[in-house]
PDB file of C-alpha atoms in Angstrom:
ATOM      1  CA  MET A   1     103.164  40.847  23.346  1.00  0.00           C
ATOM      2  CA  THR A   2     103.849  43.739  22.882  1.00  0.00           C
ATOM      3  CA  ASP A   3     101.896  46.845  23.313  1.00  0.00           C
ATOM      4  CA  THR A   4     100.338  46.326  18.780  1.00  0.00           C
ATOM      5  CA  GLN A   5      99.857  42.922  19.723  1.00  0.00           C
ATOM      6  CA  LYS A   6      97.536  43.534  22.870  1.00  0.00           C
ATOM      7  CA  ARG A   7      95.606  45.866  20.677  1.00  0.00           C
ATOM      8  CA  ASP A   8      95.257  42.983  18.058  1.00  0.00           C
ATOM      9  CA  ASN A   9      94.010  40.857  20.195  1.00  0.00           C
ATOM     10  CA  ARG A  10      91.197  43.500  22.481  1.00  0.00           C
ATOM     11  CA  LYS A  11      89.574  43.463  17.999  1.00  0.00           C
ATOM     12  CA  LYS A  12      89.402  39.632  17.635  1.00  0.00           C
ATOM     13  CA  GLU A  13      87.714  39.780  20.940  1.00  0.00           C
ATOM     14  CA  GLU A  14      85.145  42.653  20.285  1.00  0.00           C
ATOM     15  CA  GLU A  15      84.553  41.016  17.209  1.00  0.00           C
ATOM     16  CA  TYR A  16      82.997  38.277  18.639  1.00  0.00           C
ATOM     17  CA  ASN A  17      81.541  39.323  21.192  1.00  0.00           C
ATOM     18  CA  ASP A  18      79.256  41.018  18.774  1.00  0.00           C
ATOM     19  CA  SER A  19      79.129  38.812  16.475  1.00  0.00           C
ATOM     20  CA  GLY A  20      78.359  35.899  18.951  1.00  0.00           C
ATOM     21  CA  SER A  21      75.824  38.634  20.519  1.00  0.00           C
ATOM     22  CA  LEU A  22      74.411  38.898  16.936  1.00  0.00           C
ATOM     23  CA  TYR A  23      73.551  35.398  16.509  1.00  0.00           C
ATOM     24  CA  ASP A  24      71.984  34.781  20.168  1.00  0.00           C
ATOM     25  CA  ILE A  25      69.532  38.179  18.431  1.00  0.00           C
ATOM     26  CA  GLY A  26      69.156  36.455  15.757  1.00  0.00           C
ATOM     27  CA  SER A  27      68.592  33.349  18.041  1.00  0.00           C
ATOM     28  CA  THR A  28      66.252  34.608  20.196  1.00  0.00           C
ATOM     29  CA  ASP A  29      64.397  35.912  17.120  1.00  0.00           C
ATOM     30  CA  GLU A  30      63.465  32.646  16.084  1.00  0.00           C
ATOM     31  CA  ASP A  31      62.537  30.784  17.786  1.00  0.00           C
ATOM     32  CA  ASN A  32      59.702  34.482  18.680  1.00  0.00           C
ATOM     33  CA  LEU A  33      58.738  33.406  15.008  1.00  0.00           C
ATOM     34  CA  TYR A  34      58.416  30.124  15.599  1.00  0.00           C
ATOM     35  CA  THR A  35      56.895  30.070  18.747  1.00  0.00           C
ATOM     36  CA  LEU A  36      54.348  32.997  18.364  1.00  0.00           C
ATOM     37  CA  PRO A  37      52.345  30.160  15.259  1.00  0.00           C
ATOM     38  CA  GLU A  38      52.222  27.456  17.784  1.00  0.00           C
ATOM     39  CA  ASP A  39      50.271  29.144  20.093  1.00  0.00           C
ATOM     40  CA  SER A  40      48.239  31.053  17.034  1.00  0.00           C
ATOM     41  CA  ASP A  41      47.206  26.831  15.900  1.00  0.00           C
ATOM     42  CA  ASN A  42      46.634  26.913  19.165  1.00  0.00           C
ATOM     43  CA  ASP A  43      43.606  29.145  20.086  1.00  0.00           C
ATOM     44  CA  SER A  44      42.184  28.653  16.194  1.00  0.00           C
ATOM     45  CA  VAL A  45      42.329  24.943  17.089  1.00  0.00           C
ATOM     46  CA  GLU A  46      40.362  25.558  20.548  1.00  0.00           C
ATOM     47  CA  ASN A  47      38.370  28.782  18.894  1.00  0.00           C
ATOM     48  CA  GLU A  48      36.624  25.943  15.698  1.00  0.00           C
ATOM     49  CA  ASN A  49      35.987  22.884  18.589  1.00  0.00           C
ATOM     50  CA  ARG A  50      34.018  26.004  20.177  1.00  0.00           C
ATOM     51  CA  SER A  51      32.836  26.927  17.115  1.00  0.00           C
ATOM     52  CA  SER A  52      31.683  22.508  15.681  1.00  0.00           C
ATOM     53  CA  ASP A  53      30.562  22.521  20.088  1.00  0.00           C
ATOM     54  CA  TYR A  54      27.400  25.333  19.227  1.00  0.00           C
ATOM     55  CA  SER A  55      26.432  24.951  15.740  1.00  0.00           C
ATOM     56  CA  GLU A  56      26.239  21.804  16.966  1.00  0.00           C
ATOM     57  CA  SER A  57      24.246  22.641  20.274  1.00  0.00           C
ATOM     58  CA  GLU A  58      21.889  25.172  17.631  1.00  0.00           C
ATOM     59  CA  SER A  59      21.962  23.444  14.975  1.00  0.00           C
ATOM     60  CA  GLY A  60      20.152  20.000  17.523  1.00  0.00           C
ATOM     61  CA  TYR A  61      17.699  22.358  18.414  1.00  0.00           C
ATOM     62  CA  GLU A  62      16.874  23.971  15.108  1.00  0.00           C
ATOM     63  CA  ASP A  63      16.062  19.837  14.344  1.00  0.00           C
ATOM     64  CA  GLY A  64      15.027  19.370  17.305  1.00  0.00           C
ATOM     65  CA  ASP A  65      12.017  22.169  17.398  1.00  0.00           C
ATOM     66  CA  TYR A  66      11.994  22.796  14.415  1.00  0.00           C
ATOM     67  CA  GLU A  67      11.126  19.656  11.805  1.00  0.00           C
ATOM     68  CA  GLU A  68       8.119  19.164  14.620  1.00  0.00           C
ATOM     69  CA  GLU A  69       6.938  22.285  13.967  1.00  0.00           C
ATOM     70  CA  GLU A  70       6.913  21.992  10.733  1.00  0.00           C
ATOM     71  CA  ASP A  71       5.678  17.914  11.431  1.00  0.00           C
ATOM     72  CA  SER A  72       2.446  19.667  12.656  1.00  0.00           C
ATOM     73  CA  GLU A  73       1.606  22.464  10.113  1.00  0.00           C
ATOM     74  CA  ASP A  74       1.844  19.205   7.365  1.00  0.00           C
ATOM     75  CA  ASP A  75      -0.921  17.694   8.717  1.00  0.00           C
ATOM     76  CA  GLU A  76      -2.573  20.558   9.744  1.00  0.00           C
ATOM     77  CA  GLU A  77      -2.859  21.798   5.904  1.00  0.00           C
ATOM     78  CA  GLU A  78      -3.168  18.362   5.048  1.00  0.00           C
ATOM     79  CA  ASP A  79      -5.698  17.896   7.241  1.00  0.00           C
ATOM     80  CA  ASP A  80      -7.356  21.027   5.681  1.00  0.00           C
ATOM     81  CA  GLU A  81      -7.485  19.890   2.505  1.00  0.00           C
ATOM     82  CA  GLU A  82      -9.583  16.203   3.032  1.00  0.00           C
ATOM     83  CA  GLU A  83     -11.942  18.129   4.927  1.00  0.00           C
ATOM     84  CA  GLU A  84     -12.061  20.973   1.695  1.00  0.00           C
ATOM     85  CA  ASN A  85     -12.090  18.228  -0.245  1.00  0.00           C
ATOM     86  CA  GLU A  86     -15.286  16.070   1.663  1.00  0.00           C
ATOM     87  CA  THR A  87     -16.418  19.429   1.600  1.00  0.00           C
ATOM     88  CA  ARG A  88     -16.574  19.938  -2.306  1.00  0.00           C
ATOM     89  CA  ARG A  89     -17.517  16.746  -3.304  1.00  0.00           C
ATOM     90  CA  GLY A  90     -20.660  16.139  -0.859  1.00  0.00           C
ATOM     91  CA  ASN A  91     -21.509  19.849  -2.443  1.00  0.00           C
ATOM     92  CA  LEU A  92     -21.825  18.491  -5.981  1.00  0.00           C
ATOM     93  CA  PHE A  93     -24.894  16.851  -5.582  1.00  0.00           C
ATOM     94  CA  ALA A  94     -26.296  19.305  -3.700  1.00  0.00           C
ATOM     95  CA  LEU A  95     -25.474  22.233  -6.676  1.00  0.00           C
ATOM     96  CA  MET A  96     -27.334  19.638  -9.569  1.00  0.00           C
ATOM     97  CA  PHE A  97     -30.687  19.922  -6.836  1.00  0.00           C
ATOM     98  CA  LYS A  98     -29.278  23.899  -7.190  1.00  0.00           C
ATOM     99  CA  ILE A  99     -28.909  23.633 -10.789  1.00  0.00           C
ATOM    100  CA  MET A 100     -32.075  21.758 -10.920  1.00  0.00           C
ATOM    101  CA  SER A 101     -34.517  23.997  -9.112  1.00  0.00           C
ATOM    102  CA  THR A 102     -32.557  27.545 -10.853  1.00  0.00           C
ATOM    103  CA  PRO A 103     -30.510  27.006 -13.559  1.00  0.00           C
ATOM    104  CA  VAL A 104     -29.232  30.422 -14.142  1.00  0.00           C
ATOM    105  CA  GLU A 105     -27.638  30.440 -10.179  1.00  0.00           C
ATOM    106  CA  GLY A 106     -26.782  26.861 -10.805  1.00  0.00           C
ATOM    107  CA  TRP A 107     -24.536  27.080 -13.642  1.00  0.00           C
ATOM    108  CA  LYS A 108     -22.903  29.780 -12.079  1.00  0.00           C
ATOM    109  CA  GLU A 109     -21.668  28.457  -9.240  1.00  0.00           C
ATOM    110  CA  LEU A 110     -21.000  25.674 -10.881  1.00  0.00           C
ATOM    111  CA  LYS A 111     -18.140  28.081 -13.463  1.00  0.00           C
ATOM    112  CA  ARG A 112     -17.290  29.618 -10.148  1.00  0.00           C
ATOM    113  CA  ARG A 113     -16.068  26.010  -8.015  1.00  0.00           C
ATOM    114  CA  HIS A 114     -13.719  25.204 -10.683  1.00  0.00           C
ATOM    115  CA  TYR A 115     -14.255  21.562  -9.813  1.00  0.00           C
ATOM    116  CA  THR A 116     -11.514  19.475 -11.824  1.00  0.00           C
ATOM    117  CA  VAL A 117     -13.034  16.997 -14.181  1.00  0.00           C
ATOM    118  CA  GLU A 118     -11.801  13.936 -11.812  1.00  0.00           C
ATOM    119  CA  GLU A 119     -13.898  15.805  -8.982  1.00  0.00           C
ATOM    120  CA  LEU A 120     -17.819  16.312 -10.913  1.00  0.00           C
ATOM    121  CA  ALA A 121     -16.781  12.529 -12.184  1.00  0.00           C
ATOM    122  CA  SER A 122     -15.259  10.327  -9.547  1.00  0.00           C
ATOM    123  CA  GLY A 123     -17.830  12.869  -6.768  1.00  0.00           C
ATOM    124  CA  LEU A 124     -21.544  13.271  -8.895  1.00  0.00           C
ATOM    125  CA  PHE A 125     -20.915  11.480 -12.311  1.00  0.00           C
ATOM    126  CA  TYR A 126     -19.367   7.836 -11.749  1.00  0.00           C
ATOM    127  CA  PRO A 127     -21.488   7.154  -8.179  1.00  0.00           C
ATOM    128  CA  MET A 128     -25.402   8.741 -10.494  1.00  0.00           C
ATOM    129  CA  ILE A 129     -24.900   5.714 -12.527  1.00  0.00           C
ATOM    130  CA  ALA A 130     -24.667   3.262 -10.138  1.00  0.00           C
ATOM    131  CA  PHE A 131     -26.971   4.346  -7.969  1.00  0.00           C
ATOM    132  CA  VAL A 132     -29.209   3.985 -11.727  1.00  0.00           C
ATOM    133  CA  SER A 133     -28.163   1.105 -12.388  1.00  0.00           C
ATOM    134  CA  ILE A 134     -28.332  -0.251  -8.897  1.00  0.00           C
ATOM    135  CA  SER A 135     -32.249   0.332  -9.181  1.00  0.00           C
ATOM    136  CA  GLU A 136     -33.099  -1.422 -11.646  1.00  0.00           C
ATOM    137  CA  PHE A 137     -32.738  -4.476  -9.205  1.00  0.00           C
ATOM    138  CA  ALA A 138     -36.056  -3.156  -8.380  1.00  0.00           C
ATOM    139  CA  ASP A 139     -37.910  -4.219 -11.460  1.00  0.00           C
ATOM    140  CA  LYS A 140     -37.586  -7.592  -9.369  1.00  0.00           C
ATOM    141  CA  PHE A 141     -40.265  -5.846  -6.264  1.00  0.00           C
ATOM    142  CA  TYR A 142     -42.631  -4.912  -8.748  1.00  0.00           C
ATOM    143  CA  THR A 143     -42.397  -7.825 -11.519  1.00  0.00           C
ATOM    144  CA  ASN A 144     -41.407 -11.184 -11.410  1.00  0.00           C
ATOM    145  CA  SER A 145     -37.975 -10.522 -13.496  1.00  0.00           C
ATOM    146  CA  SER A 146     -35.441 -12.790 -12.351  1.00  0.00           C
ATOM    147  CA  ILE A 147     -31.936 -11.490 -10.490  1.00  0.00           C
ATOM    148  CA  SER A 148     -29.443 -11.709 -14.232  1.00  0.00           C
ATOM    149  CA  ASP A 149     -32.192  -9.902 -15.734  1.00  0.00           C
ATOM    150  CA  CYS A 150     -31.955  -7.070 -13.588  1.00  0.00           C
ATOM    151  CA  LEU A 151     -28.212  -7.619 -13.359  1.00  0.00           C
ATOM    152  CA  LEU A 152     -28.174  -7.547 -17.508  1.00  0.00           C
ATOM    153  CA  LYS A 153     -29.780  -4.323 -16.623  1.00  0.00           C
ATOM    154  CA  GLY A 154     -27.510  -3.035 -14.665  1.00  0.00           C
ATOM    155  CA  VAL A 155     -24.620  -2.852 -15.825  1.00  0.00           C
ATOM    156  CA  GLY A 156     -26.871  -2.537 -19.540  1.00  0.00           C
ATOM    157  CA  ARG A 157     -27.735   0.530 -18.302  1.00  0.00           C
ATOM    158  CA  PHE A 158     -24.886   2.113 -16.544  1.00  0.00           C
ATOM    159  CA  VAL A 159     -22.608   0.887 -19.679  1.00  0.00           C
ATOM    160  CA  SER A 160     -25.576   3.220 -21.702  1.00  0.00           C
ATOM    161  CA  PHE A 161     -24.608   6.483 -20.056  1.00  0.00           C
ATOM    162  CA  PHE A 162     -20.638   5.830 -19.673  1.00  0.00           C
ATOM    163  CA  PHE A 163     -19.883   5.212 -22.866  1.00  0.00           C
ATOM    164  CA  GLY A 164     -22.778   7.846 -23.276  1.00  0.00           C
ATOM    165  CA  TYR A 165     -20.409  10.731 -21.815  1.00  0.00           C
ATOM    166  CA  PHE A 166     -17.734   9.624 -24.322  1.00  0.00           C
ATOM    167  CA  THR A 167     -19.309  10.069 -27.055  1.00  0.00           C
ATOM    168  CA  VAL A 168     -21.278  13.003 -26.586  1.00  0.00           C
ATOM    169  CA  VAL A 169     -17.437  14.263 -25.541  1.00  0.00           C
ATOM    170  CA  LEU A 170     -16.656  12.831 -29.155  1.00  0.00           C
ATOM    171  CA  LEU A 171     -18.695  13.901 -31.186  1.00  0.00           C
ATOM    172  CA  SER A 172     -19.356  18.022 -30.058  1.00  0.00           C
ATOM    173  CA  GLY A 173     -16.272  18.103 -31.392  1.00  0.00           C
ATOM    174  CA  ILE A 174     -17.640  17.070 -34.832  1.00  0.00           C
ATOM    175  CA  PHE A 175     -21.016  18.191 -35.178  1.00  0.00           C
ATOM    176  CA  LEU A 176     -20.475  21.683 -33.209  1.00  0.00           C
ATOM    177  CA  PRO A 177     -19.256  25.441 -34.669  1.00  0.00           C
ATOM    178  CA  LYS A 178     -15.722  26.224 -34.413  1.00  0.00           C
ATOM    179  CA  SER A 179     -15.970  28.424 -31.638  1.00  0.00           C
ATOM    180  CA  VAL A 180     -17.210  25.967 -29.785  1.00  0.00           C
ATOM    181  CA  LYS A 181     -15.256  22.739 -29.551  1.00  0.00           C
ATOM    182  CA  GLU A 182     -13.633  24.334 -27.996  1.00  0.00           C
ATOM    183  CA  ALA A 183     -15.464  25.271 -24.923  1.00  0.00           C
ATOM    184  CA  MET A 184     -16.149  21.962 -24.951  1.00  0.00           C
ATOM    185  CA  LYS A 185     -12.039  20.483 -24.974  1.00  0.00           C
ATOM    186  CA  LYS A 186     -11.529  22.813 -21.402  1.00  0.00           C
ATOM    187  CA  ASP A 187     -12.446  21.564 -18.743  1.00  0.00           C
ATOM    188  CA  ILE A 188     -15.694  23.233 -17.869  1.00  0.00           C
ATOM    189  CA  GLY A 189     -17.645  21.851 -21.603  1.00  0.00           C
ATOM    190  CA  LYS A 190     -17.430  18.267 -20.168  1.00  0.00           C
ATOM    191  CA  GLU A 191     -19.310  19.299 -16.624  1.00  0.00           C
ATOM    192  CA  PHE A 192     -21.511  20.922 -18.642  1.00  0.00           C
ATOM    193  CA  VAL A 193     -22.339  16.888 -19.882  1.00  0.00           C
ATOM    194  CA  MET A 194     -21.627  15.490 -17.177  1.00  0.00           C
ATOM    195  CA  MET A 195     -23.885  17.168 -14.181  1.00  0.00           C
ATOM    196  CA  ASN A 196     -26.562  16.997 -17.759  1.00  0.00           C
ATOM    197  CA  LEU A 197     -26.075  13.284 -17.841  1.00  0.00           C
ATOM    198  CA  SER A 198     -26.352  13.499 -14.056  1.00  0.00           C
ATOM    199  CA  THR A 199     -29.499  15.114 -14.150  1.00  0.00           C
ATOM    200  CA  MET A 200     -31.150  12.052 -16.388  1.00  0.00           C
ATOM    201  CA  ALA A 201     -29.363   9.556 -14.167  1.00  0.00           C
ATOM    202  CA  LEU A 202     -32.071  10.728 -11.667  1.00  0.00           C
ATOM    203  CA  PHE A 203     -34.643  10.776 -13.548  1.00  0.00           C
ATOM    204  CA  PHE A 204     -34.006   7.413 -14.572  1.00  0.00           C
ATOM    205  CA  MET A 205     -33.932   6.343 -11.509  1.00  0.00           C
ATOM    206  CA  ALA A 206     -36.612   7.991 -10.212  1.00  0.00           C
ATOM    207  CA  LEU A 207     -38.088   5.775 -13.342  1.00  0.00           C
ATOM    208  CA  ASN A 208     -37.043   2.122 -11.999  1.00  0.00           C
ATOM    209  CA  LEU A 209     -37.974   2.726  -8.269  1.00  0.00           C
ATOM    210  CA  PHE A 210     -40.874   4.343  -9.091  1.00  0.00           C
ATOM    211  CA  PRO A 211     -42.846   2.694 -12.524  1.00  0.00           C
ATOM    212  CA  MET A 212     -46.894   2.719 -10.930  1.00  0.00           C
ATOM    213  CA  PHE A 213     -46.003   6.940 -11.750  1.00  0.00           C
ATOM    214  CA  ASP A 214     -44.286   6.295 -15.491  1.00  0.00           C
ATOM    215  CA  ALA A 215     -46.958   8.666 -17.133  1.00  0.00           C
ATOM    216  CA  ILE A 216     -45.707  11.312 -15.452  1.00  0.00           C
ATOM    217  CA  LEU A 217     -42.358  10.384 -15.074  1.00  0.00           C
ATOM    218  CA  VAL A 218     -41.452  10.198 -18.582  1.00  0.00           C
ATOM    219  CA  PHE A 219     -41.543  13.913 -18.880  1.00  0.00           C
ATOM    220  CA  LEU A 220     -38.581  14.072 -16.692  1.00  0.00           C
ATOM    221  CA  PRO A 221     -36.477  13.960 -19.255  1.00  0.00           C
ATOM    222  CA  ILE A 222     -37.025  17.418 -20.944  1.00  0.00           C
ATOM    223  CA  TRP A 223     -36.192  19.230 -17.448  1.00  0.00           C
ATOM    224  CA  THR A 224     -32.766  18.621 -18.581  1.00  0.00           C
ATOM    225  CA  ILE A 225     -32.950  19.484 -21.600  1.00  0.00           C
ATOM    226  CA  TYR A 226     -34.141  22.628 -20.486  1.00  0.00           C
ATOM    227  CA  LEU A 227     -31.286  22.832 -18.046  1.00  0.00           C
ATOM    228  CA  ILE A 228     -29.047  22.249 -21.551  1.00  0.00           C
ATOM    229  CA  TYR A 229     -31.024  25.442 -23.041  1.00  0.00           C
ATOM    230  CA  LYS A 230     -30.072  27.742 -19.884  1.00  0.00           C
ATOM    231  CA  GLY A 231     -26.370  25.896 -18.872  1.00  0.00           C
ATOM    232  CA  VAL A 232     -24.744  26.481 -22.408  1.00  0.00           C
ATOM    233  CA  ARG A 233     -24.469  30.378 -22.138  1.00  0.00           C
ATOM    234  CA  ILE A 234     -21.755  29.346 -19.145  1.00  0.00           C
ATOM    235  CA  LEU A 235     -19.643  28.141 -22.596  1.00  0.00           C
ATOM    236  CA  ARG A 236     -18.773  31.614 -23.974  1.00  0.00           C
ATOM    237  CA  VAL A 237     -20.895  30.556 -26.537  1.00  0.00           C
ATOM    238  CA  PRO A 238     -21.412  33.536 -29.613  1.00  0.00           C
ATOM    239  CA  VAL A 239     -24.301  34.773 -29.878  1.00  0.00           C
ATOM    240  CA  SER A 240     -24.625  34.345 -33.964  1.00  0.00           C
ATOM    241  CA  VAL A 241     -24.388  30.261 -33.116  1.00  0.00           C
ATOM    242  CA  GLU A 242     -26.153  29.694 -29.188  1.00  0.00           C
ATOM    243  CA  SER A 243     -29.480  27.996 -31.180  1.00  0.00           C
ATOM    244  CA  ARG A 244     -27.345  25.852 -33.626  1.00  0.00           C
ATOM    245  CA  THR A 245     -25.281  24.858 -30.638  1.00  0.00           C
ATOM    246  CA  LYS A 246     -28.552  24.239 -28.704  1.00  0.00           C
ATOM    247  CA  VAL A 247     -30.195  21.801 -30.408  1.00  0.00           C
ATOM    248  CA  ILE A 248     -26.642  19.761 -31.304  1.00  0.00           C
ATOM    249  CA  LEU A 249     -26.689  19.380 -26.915  1.00  0.00           C
ATOM    250  CA  THR A 250     -29.902  18.641 -26.789  1.00  0.00           C
ATOM    251  CA  PHE A 251     -30.034  15.732 -29.416  1.00  0.00           C
ATOM    252  CA  LEU A 252     -25.999  14.568 -28.230  1.00  0.00           C
ATOM    253  CA  ILE A 253     -26.987  14.256 -24.069  1.00  0.00           C
ATOM    254  CA  ILE A 254     -30.303  12.865 -24.495  1.00  0.00           C
ATOM    255  CA  GLY A 255     -30.250  10.368 -27.747  1.00  0.00           C
ATOM    256  CA  ALA A 256     -26.002   9.431 -27.449  1.00  0.00           C
ATOM    257  CA  PRO A 257     -27.548   7.096 -23.612  1.00  0.00           C
ATOM    258  CA  LEU A 258     -30.087   6.046 -25.058  1.00  0.00           C
ATOM    259  CA  LEU A 259     -28.092   4.481 -28.011  1.00  0.00           C
ATOM    260  CA  TRP A 260     -26.014   2.731 -25.925  1.00  0.00           C
ATOM    261  CA  GLU A 261     -28.639   0.961 -24.632  1.00  0.00           C
ATOM    262  CA  TRP A 262     -30.930   0.274 -27.023  1.00  0.00           C
ATOM    263  CA  LEU A 263     -27.295  -1.464 -28.470  1.00  0.00           C
ATOM    264  CA  MET A 264     -26.068  -3.114 -25.403  1.00  0.00           C
ATOM    265  CA  GLY A 265     -30.357  -4.030 -24.737  1.00  0.00           C
ATOM    266  CA  LEU A 266     -29.135  -6.397 -28.773  1.00  0.00           C
ATOM    267  CA  PHE A 267     -26.312  -7.769 -27.370  1.00  0.00           C
ATOM    268  CA  LEU A 268     -27.545  -8.634 -24.056  1.00  0.00           C
ATOM    269  CA  ASN A 269     -30.570  -9.523 -24.764  1.00  0.00           C
ATOM    270  CA  PHE A 270     -32.584  -7.544 -21.982  1.00  0.00           C
TER     271      PHE A 270
END
């Protein structure tokens, strides 16, 4: 073998070794690049598991503890609201007597409390007209009236006050001045009518229970007229139509129940 051939063989071997080393390096790089994502994936999965475990334990704490606290707070708020509503309903009768004793302060108190129409109706007006209806049975103890007659009178009395309220509200929108009509459509206007009718029901109940004092008690509706005159100002009636408003409301509030009672007497014959 000549020197030139040996040189050529050495060059080929060197080239072969160089290419092999390059291949090996590339393979190791590829392996390294391939194995690194596996480790990172495993780490991410472990981190996700840990975070999920922590979130579950944390959410379990929140759901367990905070829901109980919220439920207890809601129960306390409901209890407070029920107690407040019972107190407000109980104070309605006291408020009626306050209006009767000191009309100016009583009517102002009614306006400050901001009752709804439903509260005043269920807490005062409906019970009062129910009481006056039941008081009609007292006539059986003073006269020879039958139970059926007392029942008819009680129904007629209840209907006269019940429909009397709606009659007042309806006719006030027709006969009252324009500046007052809007006030009567509000809660304070309807409550004003209910409160005055409740005092009338109280006076009629006194007449039924104590007929021996009818010569004195028959003038009690005049007290209601006095309360109407003192309470018109809470409706913010203009001074120019205040007197006219007082007269119209007096005729409506006093006359509407009496009108319905007369009509019921014609139909029920009592």
